Amino acid sequence: MTILKSMLLAHPRPPGDHLDTLADAAEALARCEQICVVCADACLAEESVDKLRLCIQLSLECAEICGATARLVLRHSAAPASALPAQLDVCLMACQACADHCELHGTDLGHCAICADTCRECQEKCNAVLGELALAAVGSTD
Amino acid sequence: MTILKSMLLAHPRPPGDHLDTLADAAEALARCEQICVVCADACLAEESVDKLRLCIQLSLECAEICGATARLVLRHSAAPASALPAQLDVCLMACQACADHCELHGTDLGHCAICADTCRECQEKCNAVLGELALAAVGSTD
Amino acid sequence: MTILKSMLLAHPRPPGDHLDTLADAAEALARCEQICVVCADACLAEESVDKLRLCIQLSLECAEICGATARLVLRHSAAPASALPAQLDVCLMACQACADHCELHGTDLGHCAICADTCRECQEKCNAVLGELALAAVGSTD
Amino acid sequence: MTILKSMLLAHPRPPGDHLDTLADAAEALARCEQICVVCADACLAEESVDKLRLCIQLSLECAEICGATARLVLRHSAAPASALPAQLDVCLMACQACADHCELHGTDLGHCAICADTCRECQEKCNAVLGELALAAVGSTD
C-alpha cells in the first residue's frame, strides 16, 4: 500500500470503496503535473523552440490544471458540495489536448512521447474516479 | 487603465475586443482567491470552528480553483485548444457553492459576508468572459 | 479601503499595525504573479522567442514564487511558527532576477518593461513586510 | 528508473550527475504536498478540530511551499539565475515546523504521524539537493 493510501485510510472520514481509485488518480495527477512542467521546460530548451510554442502552452496549462485537480481529489471528503466532477472533466480535456499535441512530435522529441503517455494514463485514472462518483451518485438517490 | 490591461495590450497577440472582459475577470479571480484564502484562515480562528468545517473546505476549494482559472485567463492566447471555457464553468460552481455557504453565517461573521460578495462578483466577471467566448466562437464559424 | 483590507480587519485576529503593509504586499504579489504569467506568455509569442528562453524561465519562476508567497502573507496569523520571512527573502531574489533580465530588453519589448517595473514594486512591498516583521520580533523579545 | 528520471534524461539539457538527487527530491516534494493537503483536511474533520488549528495552518503552509519548490526543482535548467537553493531552505523550515507539530499528536492521530514522517523524508531529499548544488557551485569556481 502506498503512503498516500495509508494516509487516506487514517482520515476520520476514509474514502471507503473509493480508496484505490482516488489515490491512484491523485498520484497520476501529481505525476502528470510534474512531467508537463518538465516537458514545457524541455521544449523551451530545444533548438526548434519556435515550432513548439503551442506545445509549451498546452503543457503549462495541463500542469496547472492537473495540480489543482489533484488537490481537489485529495480533499475528497468535501465531495457533496464539491466542484470535483466538473474539475475532473476539465482535466480530461487538458490532458487530451496536451497528449494529442505532444504526439505530433513524439517521434523526434523523447520528452513529448513520455508526456503524451503520462497524460493518457492520467486521463484513465481521472475517468475511473468520474465513473465511481457517478455510480455513487446514482446509489445515493435510490 | 490598470497595469494588467497595459500588459495584455503589450502582448504580441493582444486580446482585442476581449481586453476589458479578460482583464476584469483575471483581477476578480485573483481577488476572490485571496479573499477565500483569508476566509478559510479566519474561519479556522473562530471559536465556532467546529461549525465552520464545510465553510473552510469550500473556501479552500474556491481559492484553489480561482487561482488556476486566473492563470488560464491570463494565457488567453492559447484559447483555440484551451480548456478555458470549461474551467470557467467549474469556477462558477465553486464560487456559487462558497458564496451560498458563506451567506448562511454572513450576518454573524463579517469575513463570510465579504467572501460571499467577492465570490458573486467573480461569478459575474467569469460569466462575462464565457459570454464573449461563446459569441466569438459563433462568429468564427460563420 | 480595499476589499482585502476590510477582509483582514474582519479576521478574528486582525493584523493590527501591519494591516496596510500586509495587504499592500499581498496585492503587489498577486499583481506581480499575473504580470509575470503574461510576460512569459508574451515572450513565448515573440518572433525572437529563441533569445527569450531565460526570460520565460525567470518569469515563470517569479510567478510561481509570488503566488506562493502571497498565500503565505494572507495567512499572517500563523506567523509565529511560519516560514513567511524566509519565503519573502526568496521572493525578493526571484523578483530581482526577473526584473534585471526583463530590463535588458525592456526598450524593445513593452511587456518586459512593465514586468520589470512590477517586479521592482513587488520587492518594495515585500521589503516593507520584512522590515515590520523584524521590528515586531525585536519588540516581542524586549 | 522512474518515469520522472526518464523524462529528465530526455531534456535537451539533462541534469547529469544530479539526476537521481533532483528526481528523488521532486518526488518527495510532490508526496509531501499531497500528504500535507490530506493532513489538513483530516485534522479539519477531527472532533478535536479546535485543538488542531495550528496543525492545519502549518500543513497548509507546508503543502503550499512543497508544491512551489517541486516545480522549481523540476525546472533545474534555469539554475544559474535561480532562487532554487533559497527556496529549498524555506521548504526545510516549513517541513520541520509541520513535522515537529504533527509529532505532538502523532500517537493519537495516525494521519499526523504519517505526515511527520513524510515531512522528515522530504527534508532529507531537499538537503541532498542543497548539498549537491553547493558542491557544484564550489566546483564551478575552481
Coordinates of C-alpha atoms in Angstrom, one line a residue:
Chain A
M1 CA 0.0 0.0 0.0
T2 CA 1.4 3.4 -0.9
I3 CA 1.9 6.1 1.8
L4 CA -1.0 8.1 0.2
K5 CA -3.4 5.2 0.6
S6 CA -2.4 4.7 4.3
M7 CA -2.9 8.4 4.7
L8 CA -6.4 8.5 3.2
L9 CA -7.3 5.5 5.4
A10 CA -6.2 7.4 8.5
H11 CA -8.6 10.3 7.7
P12 CA -11.5 10.4 10.1
R13 CA -13.8 10.0 7.1
P14 CA -11.9 7.5 4.9
P15 CA -12.9 7.1 1.3
G16 CA -14.2 3.6 1.7
D17 CA -14.6 1.8 -1.6
H18 CA -13.1 4.7 -3.5
L19 CA -9.7 4.4 -1.7
D20 CA -7.8 2.9 -4.6
T21 CA -9.4 4.9 -7.3
L22 CA -8.9 8.3 -5.6
A23 CA -5.3 7.5 -4.5
D24 CA -4.4 6.3 -8.0
A25 CA -5.9 9.4 -9.6
A26 CA -4.1 11.7 -7.1
E27 CA -0.8 10.0 -7.8
A28 CA -1.3 10.1 -11.6
L29 CA -2.3 13.7 -11.5
A30 CA 0.8 14.7 -9.5
R31 CA 3.0 12.7 -11.9
C32 CA 1.3 14.3 -14.9
E33 CA 1.7 17.8 -13.4
Q34 CA 5.5 17.1 -12.9
I35 CA 6.0 15.6 -16.4
C36 CA 4.2 18.5 -18.0
V37 CA 6.3 21.1 -16.1
V38 CA 9.4 19.3 -17.4
C39 CA 8.0 19.0 -20.9
A40 CA 7.4 22.7 -21.1
D41 CA 10.9 23.4 -19.8
A42 CA 12.4 20.9 -22.2
C43 CA 10.6 22.2 -25.3
L44 CA 11.8 25.7 -24.3
A45 CA 15.4 24.5 -24.4
E46 CA 15.0 22.8 -27.8
E47 CA 16.6 24.4 -30.9
S48 CA 13.2 24.2 -32.6
V49 CA 11.5 26.3 -29.8
D50 CA 9.7 28.5 -32.4
K51 CA 7.8 25.4 -33.5
L52 CA 7.0 24.3 -30.0
R53 CA 5.1 27.3 -28.7
L54 CA 1.7 25.7 -28.6
C55 CA 3.2 22.6 -27.1
I56 CA 4.7 24.7 -24.3
Q57 CA 1.4 26.5 -23.7
L58 CA -0.6 23.3 -23.6
S59 CA 1.9 21.6 -21.2
L60 CA 1.8 24.6 -18.9
E61 CA -2.0 24.6 -19.0
C62 CA -2.1 20.9 -18.4
A63 CA 0.4 21.1 -15.5
E64 CA -1.7 23.9 -13.9
I65 CA -5.0 22.0 -14.2
C66 CA -3.6 18.7 -13.0
G67 CA -2.1 20.3 -9.9
A68 CA -5.4 22.0 -9.0
T69 CA -7.4 18.8 -9.7
A70 CA -5.1 16.7 -7.6
R71 CA -5.6 18.9 -4.6
L72 CA -9.4 18.6 -5.1
V73 CA -9.2 14.8 -5.3
L74 CA -7.2 14.7 -2.1
R75 CA -9.9 16.7 -0.2
H76 CA -12.5 14.1 -1.2
S77 CA -14.4 14.5 2.0
A78 CA -15.9 17.8 0.7
A79 CA -17.5 15.8 -2.1
P80 CA -21.2 16.6 -1.7
A81 CA -20.8 20.3 -2.4
S82 CA -17.7 20.0 -4.4
A83 CA -16.8 21.0 -8.0
L84 CA -14.7 17.9 -8.2
P85 CA -16.5 16.0 -11.0
A86 CA -16.6 19.1 -13.2
Q87 CA -12.9 19.8 -12.5
L88 CA -12.1 16.2 -13.5
D89 CA -13.8 16.8 -16.8
V90 CA -11.7 19.9 -17.5
C91 CA -8.6 17.9 -16.6
L92 CA -9.6 15.2 -19.1
M93 CA -9.7 17.9 -21.8
A94 CA -6.4 19.5 -20.8
C95 CA -4.7 16.1 -20.8
Q96 CA -6.2 15.2 -24.1
A97 CA -5.1 18.4 -25.8
C98 CA -1.6 18.1 -24.4
A99 CA -1.3 14.4 -25.3
D100 CA -2.6 14.9 -28.9
H101 CA -0.2 17.8 -29.5
C102 CA 2.8 16.1 -27.9
E103 CA 2.3 13.0 -30.0
L104 CA 2.7 15.1 -33.2
H105 CA 6.4 15.4 -32.4
G106 CA 6.8 12.4 -30.1
T107 CA 9.0 10.5 -32.6
D108 CA 11.5 13.4 -32.7
L109 CA 11.3 14.5 -29.1
G110 CA 11.5 11.9 -26.4
H111 CA 10.1 14.1 -23.7
C112 CA 7.0 14.8 -25.7
A113 CA 6.5 11.0 -26.2
I114 CA 6.7 10.4 -22.4
C115 CA 4.5 13.4 -21.8
A116 CA 1.8 12.1 -24.1
D117 CA 1.8 8.7 -22.4
T118 CA 1.7 10.2 -19.0
C119 CA -1.3 12.4 -20.0
R120 CA -3.1 9.4 -21.4
E121 CA -2.6 7.4 -18.1
C122 CA -3.8 10.4 -16.1
Q123 CA -7.0 10.5 -18.2
E124 CA -7.6 6.9 -17.4
K125 CA -7.3 7.4 -13.7
C126 CA -9.5 10.5 -13.8
N127 CA -12.1 8.7 -15.8
A128 CA -12.1 5.9 -13.2
V129 CA -12.9 8.5 -10.4
L130 CA -15.7 10.0 -12.5
G131 CA -17.2 6.6 -13.1
E132 CA -17.2 5.8 -9.4
L133 CA -18.6 9.2 -8.4
A134 CA -21.4 8.8 -11.0
L135 CA -22.3 5.3 -9.6
A136 CA -22.2 6.6 -6.1
A137 CA -24.5 9.5 -7.0
V138 CA -27.0 7.0 -8.5
G139 CA -26.7 4.8 -5.5
S140 CA -27.3 7.6 -3.1
T141 CA -30.6 8.7 -4.7
D142 CA -32.0 5.1 -4.9
Chain B
M1 CA -6.1 51.7 -17.5
T2 CA -4.9 49.1 -15.0
I3 CA -1.3 47.8 -15.3
L4 CA -2.8 44.4 -16.3
K5 CA -4.6 45.9 -19.2
S6 CA -1.5 47.7 -20.4
M7 CA 0.3 44.4 -20.1
L8 CA -2.2 42.5 -22.2
L9 CA -2.1 45.2 -24.8
A10 CA 1.7 44.8 -24.9
H11 CA 1.4 41.1 -25.8
P12 CA 2.3 40.4 -29.4
R13 CA -1.2 38.9 -29.8
P14 CA -3.3 41.3 -27.7
P15 CA -6.8 40.2 -26.8
G16 CA -8.6 42.8 -29.0
D17 CA -12.2 43.3 -28.1
H18 CA -11.8 41.0 -25.1
L19 CA -9.3 43.2 -23.3
D20 CA -11.6 44.6 -20.7
T21 CA -13.5 41.4 -20.1
L22 CA -10.4 39.2 -19.7
A23 CA -8.5 41.7 -17.5
D24 CA -11.5 42.3 -15.3
A25 CA -12.0 38.6 -14.9
A26 CA -8.4 38.0 -14.1
E27 CA -8.4 40.7 -11.5
A28 CA -11.7 39.4 -9.9
L29 CA -10.3 35.9 -9.8
A30 CA -7.1 37.0 -8.1
R31 CA -9.2 39.0 -5.6
C32 CA -11.5 36.1 -5.0
E33 CA -8.6 33.7 -4.5
Q34 CA -7.1 36.0 -1.9
I35 CA -10.4 36.7 -0.1
C36 CA -11.1 32.9 0.1
V37 CA -7.7 32.2 1.5
V38 CA -8.3 34.7 4.2
C39 CA -11.9 33.5 4.8
A40 CA -10.6 29.9 5.4
D41 CA -7.9 31.2 7.8
A42 CA -10.4 33.4 9.6
C43 CA -13.0 30.7 10.0
L44 CA -10.2 28.4 11.4
A45 CA -9.5 31.1 14.0
E46 CA -13.2 31.5 15.1
E47 CA -14.4 30.0 18.4
S48 CA -17.1 28.2 16.5
V49 CA -14.6 26.4 14.2
D50 CA -16.4 23.1 14.6
K51 CA -19.4 24.6 12.8
L52 CA -17.3 26.1 10.1
R53 CA -15.7 23.0 8.7
L54 CA -17.6 22.9 5.4
C55 CA -17.1 26.6 5.0
I56 CA -13.3 26.2 5.3
Q57 CA -13.3 23.4 2.8
L58 CA -15.4 25.3 0.3
S59 CA -13.3 28.4 0.7
L60 CA -10.0 26.4 0.2
E61 CA -11.5 24.7 -2.9
C62 CA -12.7 28.1 -4.3
A63 CA -9.3 29.7 -3.7
E64 CA -7.6 26.8 -5.5
I65 CA -9.9 26.9 -8.5
C66 CA -9.9 30.7 -8.8
G67 CA -6.1 30.7 -8.8
A68 CA -5.8 28.1 -11.5
T69 CA -8.6 29.8 -13.6
A70 CA -6.9 33.2 -13.3
R71 CA -3.7 31.8 -14.8
L72 CA -5.6 30.3 -17.6
V73 CA -7.4 33.5 -18.4
L74 CA -4.1 35.4 -18.5
R75 CA -2.7 32.9 -21.1
H76 CA -5.7 33.8 -23.4
S77 CA -3.6 33.4 -26.5
A78 CA -3.7 29.6 -26.2
A79 CA -7.5 29.9 -26.5
P80 CA -8.2 27.7 -29.6
A81 CA -7.0 24.5 -28.0
S82 CA -7.7 25.6 -24.4
A83 CA -9.8 24.2 -21.6
L84 CA -10.5 27.8 -20.6
P85 CA -14.3 27.8 -21.1
A86 CA -14.8 24.5 -19.2
Q87 CA -12.5 25.8 -16.4
L88 CA -14.6 29.0 -16.1
D89 CA -17.7 26.8 -15.7
V90 CA -16.1 24.9 -12.8
C91 CA -15.1 28.2 -11.3
L92 CA -18.7 29.4 -11.4
M93 CA -19.7 26.3 -9.5
A94 CA -17.0 26.7 -6.9
C95 CA -17.8 30.4 -6.4
Q96 CA -21.5 29.7 -6.1
A97 CA -21.0 26.9 -3.5
C98 CA -18.7 29.1 -1.5
A99 CA -21.0 32.2 -1.7
D100 CA -24.1 30.2 -0.8
H101 CA -22.5 28.7 2.2
C102 CA -20.7 31.9 3.4
E103 CA -24.1 33.7 3.3
L104 CA -25.5 31.3 5.8
H105 CA -23.4 32.9 8.5
G106 CA -22.7 36.2 6.9
T107 CA -24.7 38.1 9.4
D108 CA -22.6 36.8 12.3
L109 CA -19.2 36.6 10.6
G110 CA -18.1 39.7 8.7
H111 CA -15.4 37.8 6.7
C112 CA -18.0 35.4 5.4
A113 CA -20.2 38.3 4.2
I114 CA -17.3 39.9 2.3
C115 CA -16.3 36.5 0.9
A116 CA -19.8 35.8 -0.4
D117 CA -19.9 39.2 -2.1
T118 CA -16.5 38.7 -3.7
C119 CA -17.5 35.3 -5.0
R120 CA -20.6 36.7 -6.6
E121 CA -18.6 39.5 -8.2
C122 CA -16.2 36.9 -9.5
Q123 CA -19.0 34.8 -11.0
E124 CA -20.2 37.9 -12.9
K125 CA -16.8 38.6 -14.4
C126 CA -16.3 34.9 -15.3
N127 CA -19.8 34.9 -16.9
A128 CA -18.8 37.9 -19.0
V129 CA -15.8 36.1 -20.4
L130 CA -17.9 33.0 -21.1
G131 CA -20.4 35.1 -23.0
E132 CA -17.8 36.7 -25.1
L133 CA -16.0 33.4 -25.9
A134 CA -19.3 31.9 -27.0
L135 CA -20.1 34.9 -29.2
A136 CA -16.6 34.7 -30.7
A137 CA -17.0 31.0 -31.4
V138 CA -20.2 31.6 -33.2
G139 CA -18.6 34.5 -35.2
S140 CA -15.6 32.3 -36.2
T141 CA -17.8 29.6 -37.7
D142 CA -20.0 32.0 -39.8
Chain C
M1 CA -10.0 50.9 2.0
T2 CA -9.6 48.0 -0.4
I3 CA -11.8 44.9 0.0
L4 CA -8.7 42.9 1.1
K5 CA -8.1 45.4 4.0
S6 CA -11.7 45.1 5.1
M7 CA -11.3 41.4 5.0
L8 CA -8.2 41.2 7.1
L9 CA -9.9 43.5 9.6
A10 CA -12.8 41.1 9.8
H11 CA -10.4 38.3 10.8
P12 CA -10.8 37.2 14.4
R13 CA -7.1 38.0 14.8
P14 CA -6.7 41.1 12.7
P15 CA -3.1 42.1 11.7
G16 CA -3.2 45.4 13.8
D17 CA -0.4 47.8 12.8
H18 CA 0.6 45.5 10.0
L19 CA -2.7 45.8 8.1
D20 CA -1.6 48.2 5.4
T21 CA 1.8 46.6 4.9
L22 CA 0.5 43.1 4.6
A23 CA -2.5 44.0 2.4
D24 CA -0.3 46.1 0.1
A25 CA 2.2 43.3 -0.2
A26 CA -0.5 40.7 -0.9
E27 CA -1.9 42.9 -3.6
A28 CA 1.5 43.6 -5.1
L29 CA 2.4 39.9 -5.1
A30 CA -0.9 38.9 -6.8
R31 CA -0.2 41.6 -9.4
C32 CA 3.4 40.5 -10.0
E33 CA 2.3 36.9 -10.3
Q34 CA -0.3 37.9 -13.0
I35 CA 2.1 40.2 -14.9
C36 CA 4.8 37.5 -14.9
V37 CA 2.4 34.9 -16.2
V38 CA 1.5 37.2 -19.1
C39 CA 5.2 38.2 -19.7
A40 CA 6.1 34.5 -20.1
D41 CA 3.2 34.0 -22.5
A42 CA 4.0 37.2 -24.4
C43 CA 7.7 36.3 -24.7
L44 CA 6.7 32.9 -26.0
A45 CA 4.7 34.6 -28.7
E46 CA 7.5 36.9 -29.9
E47 CA 9.4 36.2 -33.1
S48 CA 12.6 36.3 -31.2
V49 CA 11.5 33.5 -28.8
D50 CA 14.8 31.7 -29.1
K51 CA 16.5 34.7 -27.4
L52 CA 13.9 34.9 -24.7
R53 CA 14.3 31.5 -23.1
L54 CA 15.9 32.6 -19.9
C55 CA 13.4 35.5 -19.7
I56 CA 10.5 33.0 -19.9
Q57 CA 12.1 30.7 -17.3
L58 CA 12.6 33.6 -14.9
S59 CA 9.1 34.9 -15.4
L60 CA 7.6 31.5 -14.7
E61 CA 9.7 31.1 -11.6
C62 CA 8.9 34.5 -10.4
A63 CA 5.1 33.9 -11.0
E64 CA 5.3 30.7 -9.1
I65 CA 7.1 32.2 -6.1
C66 CA 5.0 35.3 -5.9
G67 CA 1.8 33.2 -5.9
A68 CA 3.0 31.0 -3.1
T69 CA 4.4 34.0 -1.1
A70 CA 1.1 35.9 -1.5
R71 CA -0.9 33.0 0.1
L72 CA 1.5 32.9 3.0
V73 CA 1.2 36.6 3.6
L74 CA -2.6 36.3 3.6
R75 CA -2.4 33.6 6.4
H76 CA -0.5 36.1 8.6
S77 CA -2.0 34.7 11.7
A78 CA 0.3 31.6 11.6
A79 CA 3.2 34.0 11.8
P80 CA 5.0 32.7 15.0
A81 CA 5.8 29.3 13.5
S82 CA 5.8 30.5 9.9
A83 CA 8.3 30.3 7.1
L84 CA 7.0 33.7 5.9
P85 CA 10.1 35.9 6.4
A86 CA 12.4 33.4 4.6
Q87 CA 9.8 33.0 1.8
L88 CA 9.7 36.8 1.4
D89 CA 13.5 36.7 1.0
V90 CA 13.2 34.1 -1.7
C91 CA 10.6 36.3 -3.4
L92 CA 12.9 39.3 -3.3
M93 CA 15.5 37.2 -5.2
A94 CA 13.1 35.9 -7.8
C95 CA 11.7 39.4 -8.4
Q96 CA 15.2 40.9 -8.7
A97 CA 16.4 38.2 -11.2
C98 CA 13.2 38.6 -13.3
A99 CA 13.4 42.5 -13.2
D100 CA 17.1 42.6 -14.1
H101 CA 16.6 40.3 -17.0
C102 CA 13.4 41.9 -18.3
E103 CA 15.1 45.3 -18.3
L104 CA 17.8 44.0 -20.7
H105 CA 15.1 44.0 -23.5
G106 CA 12.7 46.5 -21.9
T107 CA 13.3 49.1 -24.6
D108 CA 12.3 46.6 -27.4
L109 CA 9.5 44.7 -25.6
G110 CA 6.9 46.7 -23.8
H111 CA 5.7 43.7 -21.8
C112 CA 9.2 43.2 -20.4
A113 CA 9.4 46.9 -19.3
I114 CA 6.1 46.6 -17.5
C115 CA 7.2 43.3 -15.9
A116 CA 10.4 44.8 -14.6
D117 CA 8.6 47.7 -13.0
T118 CA 6.0 45.4 -11.4
C119 CA 8.7 43.2 -10.0
R120 CA 10.5 46.2 -8.5
E121 CA 7.3 47.4 -6.9
C122 CA 6.7 43.9 -5.5
Q123 CA 10.2 43.9 -4.0
E124 CA 9.4 47.2 -2.2
K125 CA 6.2 45.9 -0.7
C126 CA 7.8 42.6 0.4
N127 CA 10.7 44.6 1.9
A128 CA 8.2 46.6 3.9
V129 CA 6.7 43.5 5.4
L130 CA 10.1 42.1 6.2
G131 CA 11.0 45.4 8.0
E132 CA 7.9 45.3 10.1
L133 CA 8.3 41.6 11.0
A134 CA 11.9 42.3 12.1
L135 CA 10.8 45.2 14.2
A136 CA 7.9 43.2 15.7
A137 CA 10.4 40.3 16.5
V138 CA 12.7 42.7 18.3
G139 CA 9.7 44.2 20.2
S140 CA 8.4 40.8 21.3
T141 CA 11.7 39.8 22.9
D142 CA 12.2 43.1 24.8
Chain D
M1 CA 14.1 4.0 -13.4
T2 CA 11.0 6.1 -12.6
I3 CA 9.1 8.0 -15.4
L4 CA 10.4 11.3 -14.0
K5 CA 14.0 10.2 -14.3
S6 CA 13.4 9.1 -17.9
M7 CA 11.8 12.5 -18.5
L8 CA 14.7 14.5 -17.0
L9 CA 17.1 12.4 -19.1
A10 CA 15.1 13.3 -22.3
H11 CA 15.5 17.0 -21.6
P12 CA 17.9 18.7 -24.1
R13 CA 20.0 19.8 -21.0
P14 CA 19.7 16.7 -18.8
P15 CA 20.8 17.1 -15.1
G16 CA 23.8 14.9 -15.4
D17 CA 25.2 13.8 -12.0
H18 CA 22.2 15.4 -10.3
L19 CA 19.6 13.2 -11.9
D20 CA 18.9 10.9 -9.0
T21 CA 19.0 13.6 -6.4
L22 CA 16.7 16.1 -8.3
A23 CA 14.2 13.4 -9.3
D24 CA 14.1 12.0 -5.7
A25 CA 13.6 15.4 -4.3
A26 CA 10.8 16.3 -6.8
E27 CA 9.0 13.1 -6.0
A28 CA 9.4 13.6 -2.2
L29 CA 8.1 17.1 -2.5
A30 CA 5.1 16.1 -4.5
R31 CA 4.3 13.4 -1.9
C32 CA 4.8 15.7 1.0
E33 CA 2.5 18.3 -0.7
Q34 CA -0.2 15.6 -1.1
I35 CA 0.2 14.2 2.4
C36 CA 0.0 17.7 3.9
V37 CA -3.2 18.6 2.0
V38 CA -4.8 15.4 3.3
C39 CA -3.5 16.0 6.9
A40 CA -5.1 19.5 6.9
D41 CA -8.3 18.0 5.6
A42 CA -8.2 15.2 8.1
C43 CA -7.5 17.5 11.1
L44 CA -10.4 19.6 10.0
A45 CA -12.7 16.6 10.2
E46 CA -11.5 15.5 13.7
E47 CA -13.7 16.1 16.7
S48 CA -10.9 17.9 18.4
V49 CA -10.6 20.4 15.5
D50 CA -10.4 23.4 17.9
K51 CA -7.0 22.0 19.2
L52 CA -5.7 21.4 15.7
R53 CA -5.8 24.9 14.3
L54 CA -2.1 25.5 14.2
C55 CA -1.6 22.0 12.8
I56 CA -3.9 22.8 10.0
Q57 CA -2.2 26.1 9.3
L58 CA 1.3 24.5 9.3
S59 CA 0.1 21.7 7.0
L60 CA -1.5 24.1 4.5
E61 CA 1.7 26.2 4.6
C62 CA 3.9 23.2 4.1
A63 CA 1.8 21.9 1.2
E64 CA 1.9 25.3 -0.5
I65 CA 5.7 25.6 -0.1
C66 CA 6.4 22.0 -1.2
G67 CA 4.3 22.4 -4.3
A68 CA 6.1 25.6 -5.4
T69 CA 9.5 24.1 -4.5
A70 CA 8.8 20.9 -6.5
R71 CA 8.1 23.0 -9.6
L72 CA 11.3 24.9 -9.2
V73 CA 13.3 21.7 -8.8
L74 CA 11.8 20.3 -12.0
R75 CA 12.9 23.4 -13.9
H76 CA 16.5 22.7 -12.9
S77 CA 17.9 24.0 -16.1
A78 CA 17.3 27.6 -15.1
A79 CA 19.7 27.0 -12.1
P80 CA 22.3 29.7 -12.6
A81 CA 19.9 32.6 -12.0
S82 CA 17.5 30.6 -9.9
A83 CA 16.2 31.1 -6.5
L84 CA 16.1 27.3 -6.0
P85 CA 18.6 26.9 -3.2
A86 CA 17.0 29.6 -1.1
Q87 CA 13.6 28.1 -1.8
L88 CA 14.8 24.7 -0.7
D89 CA 15.9 26.3 2.6
V90 CA 12.4 27.7 3.1
C91 CA 11.0 24.3 2.4
L92 CA 13.2 22.7 5.0
M93 CA 11.8 25.2 7.6
A94 CA 8.2 24.5 6.6
C95 CA 8.7 20.8 6.7
Q96 CA 10.4 20.9 10.1
A97 CA 7.7 23.1 11.6
C98 CA 5.0 20.8 10.2
A99 CA 6.8 17.6 11.3
D100 CA 7.5 18.9 14.8
H101 CA 3.9 20.0 15.4
C102 CA 2.4 16.8 13.8
E103 CA 4.6 14.7 16.1
L104 CA 3.0 16.3 19.2
H105 CA -0.3 14.4 18.5
G106 CA 1.1 11.6 16.3
T107 CA 0.3 8.9 18.9
D108 CA -3.4 9.9 18.8
L109 CA -3.8 10.8 15.2
G110 CA -2.4 8.4 12.6
H111 CA -2.5 11.0 9.8
C112 CA -0.3 13.3 11.8
A113 CA 2.2 10.5 12.4
I114 CA 2.4 9.8 8.7
C115 CA 2.6 13.5 7.9
A116 CA 5.5 13.9 10.3
D117 CA 7.4 11.0 8.7
T118 CA 6.7 12.3 5.2
C119 CA 7.9 15.8 6.1
R120 CA 11.2 14.4 7.6
E121 CA 11.8 12.3 4.4
C122 CA 11.2 15.4 2.3
Q123 CA 13.7 17.3 4.3
E124 CA 16.3 14.6 3.7
K125 CA 15.8 14.7 -0.1
C126 CA 15.8 18.6 -0.2
N127 CA 19.0 18.6 1.9
A128 CA 20.6 16.2 -0.6
V129 CA 19.9 18.6 -3.5
L130 CA 21.3 21.6 -1.5
G131 CA 24.4 19.6 -0.8
E132 CA 24.9 18.8 -4.5
L133 CA 24.2 22.4 -5.6
A134 CA 26.8 23.7 -3.0
L135 CA 29.4 21.2 -4.2
A136 CA 28.7 22.1 -7.9
A137 CA 29.0 25.8 -7.1
V138 CA 32.4 25.2 -5.5
G139 CA 33.5 23.1 -8.4
S140 CA 32.4 25.8 -11.0
T141 CA 34.5 28.5 -9.4
D142 CA 37.7 26.4 -9.2

